[in-house]
Short mmCIF file of C-alpha atoms in Angstrom, two decimals:
data_model
loop_
_atom_site.label_atom_id
_atom_site.label_comp_id
_atom_site.label_asym_id
_atom_site.label_seq_id
_atom_site.Cartn_x
_atom_site.Cartn_y
_atom_site.Cartn_z
CA UNK A 4 34.39 26.77 -45.74
CA UNK A 5 32.68 28.76 -42.96
CA UNK A 6 29.34 27.23 -43.90
CA UNK A 7 30.67 23.74 -43.10
CA UNK A 8 31.83 24.60 -39.57
CA UNK A 9 28.51 23.85 -37.78
CA UNK A 10 28.30 20.44 -39.47
CA UNK A 11 31.91 19.63 -38.55
CA UNK A 12 31.18 20.54 -34.92
CA UNK A 13 28.22 18.16 -34.95
CA UNK A 14 30.45 15.38 -36.30
CA UNK A 15 32.98 15.98 -33.54
CA UNK A 16 30.22 15.90 -30.89
CA UNK A 17 28.98 12.56 -32.23
CA UNK A 18 32.45 11.06 -31.88
CA UNK A 19 32.78 12.06 -28.21
CA UNK A 20 32.23 9.35 -25.55
CA UNK A 21 28.80 9.26 -23.96
CA UNK A 22 28.40 10.39 -20.38
CA UNK A 23 27.68 7.63 -17.87
CA UNK A 24 24.41 7.54 -15.97
CA UNK A 25 24.40 9.12 -12.52
CA UNK A 26 23.47 5.98 -10.59
CA UNK A 27 25.97 3.29 -9.61
CA UNK A 28 25.55 -0.49 -9.58
CA UNK A 29 27.00 -1.36 -6.17
CA UNK A 30 24.77 0.94 -4.08
CA UNK A 31 21.76 -0.36 -6.00
CA UNK A 32 22.71 -3.98 -5.30
CA UNK A 33 23.36 -3.31 -1.61
CA UNK A 34 20.05 -1.43 -1.25
CA UNK A 35 18.14 -4.32 -2.82
CA UNK A 36 19.83 -7.00 -0.71
CA UNK A 37 19.01 -4.99 2.43
CA UNK A 38 15.34 -4.36 1.56
CA UNK A 39 14.20 -7.28 -0.57
CA UNK A 40 11.05 -8.75 0.98
CA UNK A 41 12.05 -12.39 0.50
CA UNK A 42 15.54 -11.88 1.90
CA UNK A 43 14.19 -10.04 4.92
CA UNK A 44 11.89 -12.96 5.63
CA UNK A 45 14.79 -15.42 5.36
CA UNK A 46 16.89 -13.17 7.59
CA UNK A 47 14.18 -13.14 10.26
CA UNK A 48 13.87 -16.94 10.23
CA UNK A 49 17.63 -17.41 10.43
CA UNK A 50 17.84 -15.02 13.37
CA UNK A 51 15.10 -16.94 15.16
CA UNK A 52 17.03 -20.18 14.71
CA UNK A 53 20.31 -18.67 15.94
CA UNK A 54 21.37 -20.39 19.20
CA UNK A 55 21.94 -17.95 22.09
CA UNK A 56 25.63 -17.39 22.80
CA UNK A 57 25.23 -17.04 26.55
CA UNK A 58 24.26 -19.96 28.78
CA UNK A 59 21.91 -17.75 30.81
CA UNK A 60 20.18 -16.57 27.64
CA UNK A 61 19.83 -20.19 26.53
CA UNK A 62 18.32 -21.18 29.87
CA UNK A 63 15.86 -18.29 29.82
CA UNK A 64 14.78 -19.12 26.28
CA UNK A 65 14.19 -22.82 26.78
CA UNK A 66 13.18 -22.91 30.45
CA UNK A 67 9.63 -22.37 31.67
CA UNK A 68 8.15 -22.00 35.17
CA UNK A 69 5.02 -23.98 35.90
CA UNK A 70 2.55 -24.02 38.74
CA UNK A 71 -0.31 -26.32 39.66
CA UNK A 72 -2.99 -26.14 42.31
CA UNK A 73 -4.85 -29.00 43.82
CA UNK A 74 -7.05 -30.09 46.69
CA UNK A 75 -5.05 -31.16 49.71
CA UNK A 76 -4.52 -30.71 53.41
CA UNK A 77 -2.99 -32.69 56.26
CA UNK A 78 -3.75 -33.55 59.82
CA UNK A 79 -1.60 -30.66 60.93
CA UNK A 80 -2.62 -27.96 58.37
CA UNK A 81 -6.18 -27.42 57.38
CA UNK A 82 -5.67 -25.89 53.88
CA UNK A 83 -8.15 -26.67 51.10
CA UNK A 84 -5.67 -25.91 48.31
CA UNK A 85 -1.98 -26.48 47.81
CA UNK A 86 0.33 -24.97 45.18
CA UNK A 87 3.03 -26.91 43.40
CA UNK A 88 5.65 -24.97 41.44
CA UNK A 89 8.79 -25.85 39.59
CA UNK A 90 11.02 -25.31 36.58
CA UNK A 91 10.68 -27.28 33.37
CA UNK A 92 13.42 -27.40 30.71
CA UNK A 93 12.03 -28.19 27.29
CA UNK A 94 15.27 -29.07 25.47
CA UNK A 95 18.88 -29.62 26.48
CA UNK A 96 20.97 -26.49 27.02
CA UNK A 97 23.36 -27.61 24.29
CA UNK A 98 21.68 -29.21 21.31
CA UNK A 99 23.27 -30.59 18.13
CA UNK A 100 19.83 -30.58 16.50
CA UNK A 101 19.47 -26.88 17.29
CA UNK A 102 22.78 -26.02 15.67
CA UNK A 103 21.98 -28.14 12.62
CA UNK A 104 18.62 -26.41 12.16
CA UNK A 105 20.30 -23.02 12.31
CA UNK A 106 22.95 -24.06 9.79
CA UNK A 107 20.29 -25.28 7.36
CA UNK A 108 18.40 -21.99 7.60
CA UNK A 109 21.64 -20.07 7.02
CA UNK A 110 22.38 -22.17 3.92
CA UNK A 111 18.89 -21.53 2.56
CA UNK A 112 19.31 -17.80 3.15
CA UNK A 113 22.71 -17.76 1.43
CA UNK A 114 21.38 -19.68 -1.57
CA UNK A 115 18.47 -17.26 -1.92
CA UNK A 116 20.79 -14.26 -1.66
CA UNK A 117 22.94 -15.67 -4.49
CA UNK A 118 19.88 -16.32 -6.66
CA UNK A 119 18.46 -12.84 -6.17
CA UNK A 120 21.88 -11.23 -6.65
CA UNK A 121 22.26 -13.01 -10.00
CA UNK A 122 18.81 -11.87 -11.15
CA UNK A 123 19.44 -8.29 -10.04
CA UNK A 124 22.83 -8.12 -11.77
CA UNK A 125 21.26 -9.46 -14.97
CA UNK A 126 18.50 -6.85 -14.89
CA UNK A 127 20.99 -4.08 -14.05
CA UNK A 128 23.12 -5.09 -17.06
CA UNK A 129 20.02 -4.97 -19.25
CA UNK A 130 19.12 -1.53 -17.92
CA UNK A 131 22.64 -0.26 -18.63
CA UNK A 132 22.40 -1.59 -22.18
CA UNK A 133 19.08 0.15 -22.78
CA UNK A 134 20.47 3.39 -21.34
CA UNK A 135 23.56 3.18 -23.57
CA UNK A 136 21.43 2.51 -26.65
CA UNK A 137 19.15 5.42 -25.77
CA UNK A 138 22.09 7.78 -25.24
CA UNK A 139 23.61 6.77 -28.59
CA UNK A 140 20.26 7.22 -30.35
CA UNK A 141 19.74 10.68 -28.86
CA UNK A 142 23.23 11.66 -29.94
CA UNK A 143 22.55 10.53 -33.50
CA UNK A 144 19.22 12.35 -33.40
CA UNK A 145 20.94 15.57 -32.38
CA UNK A 146 23.50 15.04 -35.15
CA UNK A 147 20.82 14.58 -37.83
CA UNK A 148 18.89 17.58 -36.53
CA UNK A 149 22.00 19.73 -36.84
CA UNK A 150 22.76 18.32 -40.26
CA UNK A 151 19.19 18.94 -41.38
CA UNK A 152 19.42 22.59 -40.41
CA UNK A 153 22.78 22.86 -42.15
CA UNK A 154 21.42 21.22 -45.33
CA UNK A 155 18.32 23.42 -45.35
CA UNK A 156 20.53 26.47 -45.52
CA UNK A 157 22.70 24.94 -48.25
CA UNK A 158 19.62 24.00 -50.32
CA UNK A 159 18.28 27.49 -49.88
CA UNK A 160 21.60 28.90 -51.08
CA UNK A 161 21.67 26.47 -54.02
CA UNK A 162 24.58 24.30 -52.86
CA UNK A 163 22.64 21.01 -52.40
CA UNK A 164 19.61 19.20 -53.82
CA UNK A 165 16.28 18.87 -52.02
CA UNK A 166 16.61 15.09 -52.10
CA UNK A 167 19.34 15.36 -49.46
CA UNK A 168 16.78 16.87 -47.10
CA UNK A 169 14.39 13.99 -47.74
CA UNK A 170 17.12 11.49 -46.83
CA UNK A 171 17.95 13.32 -43.62
CA UNK A 172 14.25 13.62 -42.80
CA UNK A 173 13.85 9.85 -43.07
CA UNK A 174 16.80 9.26 -40.76
CA UNK A 175 15.39 11.77 -38.30
CA UNK A 176 12.08 9.91 -38.19
CA UNK A 177 13.85 6.59 -37.66
CA UNK A 178 15.96 7.95 -34.81
CA UNK A 179 12.95 9.63 -33.16
CA UNK A 180 11.04 6.34 -33.24
CA UNK A 181 14.05 4.46 -31.85
CA UNK A 182 14.45 7.05 -29.11
CA UNK A 183 10.81 6.71 -28.04
CA UNK A 184 11.02 2.92 -28.04
CA UNK A 185 14.24 2.86 -26.03
CA UNK A 186 12.84 5.41 -23.59
CA UNK A 187 9.96 3.03 -22.85
CA UNK A 188 12.38 0.10 -22.43
CA UNK A 189 14.55 2.09 -20.00
CA UNK A 190 11.53 3.13 -17.95
CA UNK A 191 10.20 -0.44 -17.83
CA UNK A 192 13.59 -1.84 -16.81
CA UNK A 193 13.95 0.80 -14.08
CA UNK A 194 10.65 -0.32 -12.59
CA UNK A 195 11.72 -3.96 -12.76
CA UNK A 196 14.99 -3.31 -10.93
CA UNK A 197 13.33 -1.00 -8.40
CA UNK A 198 10.74 -3.57 -7.36
CA UNK A 199 13.45 -5.89 -6.08
CA UNK A 200 13.66 -3.47 -3.13
CA UNK A 201 10.27 -4.44 -1.72
CA UNK A 202 8.35 -1.62 -0.05
CA UNK A 203 11.34 0.70 -0.62
CA UNK A 204 11.03 0.47 -4.42
CA UNK A 205 10.00 4.11 -4.87
CA UNK A 206 13.24 5.32 -3.26
CA UNK A 207 15.28 3.10 -5.57
CA UNK A 208 13.27 4.13 -8.63
CA UNK A 209 13.89 7.81 -7.91
CA UNK A 210 17.61 7.06 -7.59
CA UNK A 211 17.69 5.20 -10.91
CA UNK A 212 15.97 8.15 -12.56
CA UNK A 213 18.48 10.58 -11.03
CA UNK A 214 15.84 12.23 -8.87
CA UNK A 215 16.89 11.17 -5.39
CA UNK A 216 19.46 9.45 -3.18
CA UNK A 217 19.42 6.06 -1.52
CA UNK A 218 18.68 6.43 2.19
#
């Protein structure tokens, strides 16, 4: 009975729930939406199309001062040049066209945000799936490794046949191959999610790998 205890412990460990990854979805999504190159470009354009709230700001933005010089002079003033100056307003202070242009840019930005959010959430879900599969595979691998050691001792003591070791060895090889394949998939998916963050992708990648925090 005592010989079976290590194997029973391994079985109990296999039945325990897997620990969740350290990173969280919401901070990842917020970091991407704040740093994505395309969204930043849309944000800049929308800001440029935003009508000024203050009348003075609006006047300063759309009003220009001009000056012209020309040849002149009168009978009373002998001046070879005269200066003409004034203020020129390019567009009305209140413009329906201006507001419409801003609204269109805001709609385009919102639509792009929704599209990128959907893509990011899909890739995050895929990454979580790969991570869960990898965690389950590593747990099975540990289980078969423990069982292999347990069987080796039983075969040595004459309690089991050598064929049992061959069967466990085959399962070990299968789980090792699956673990390597899933490890590659996880790494590839981490890079894919991280690159949504534009030039901040390395910070996000480190966070996904559990090696840093989002700043």
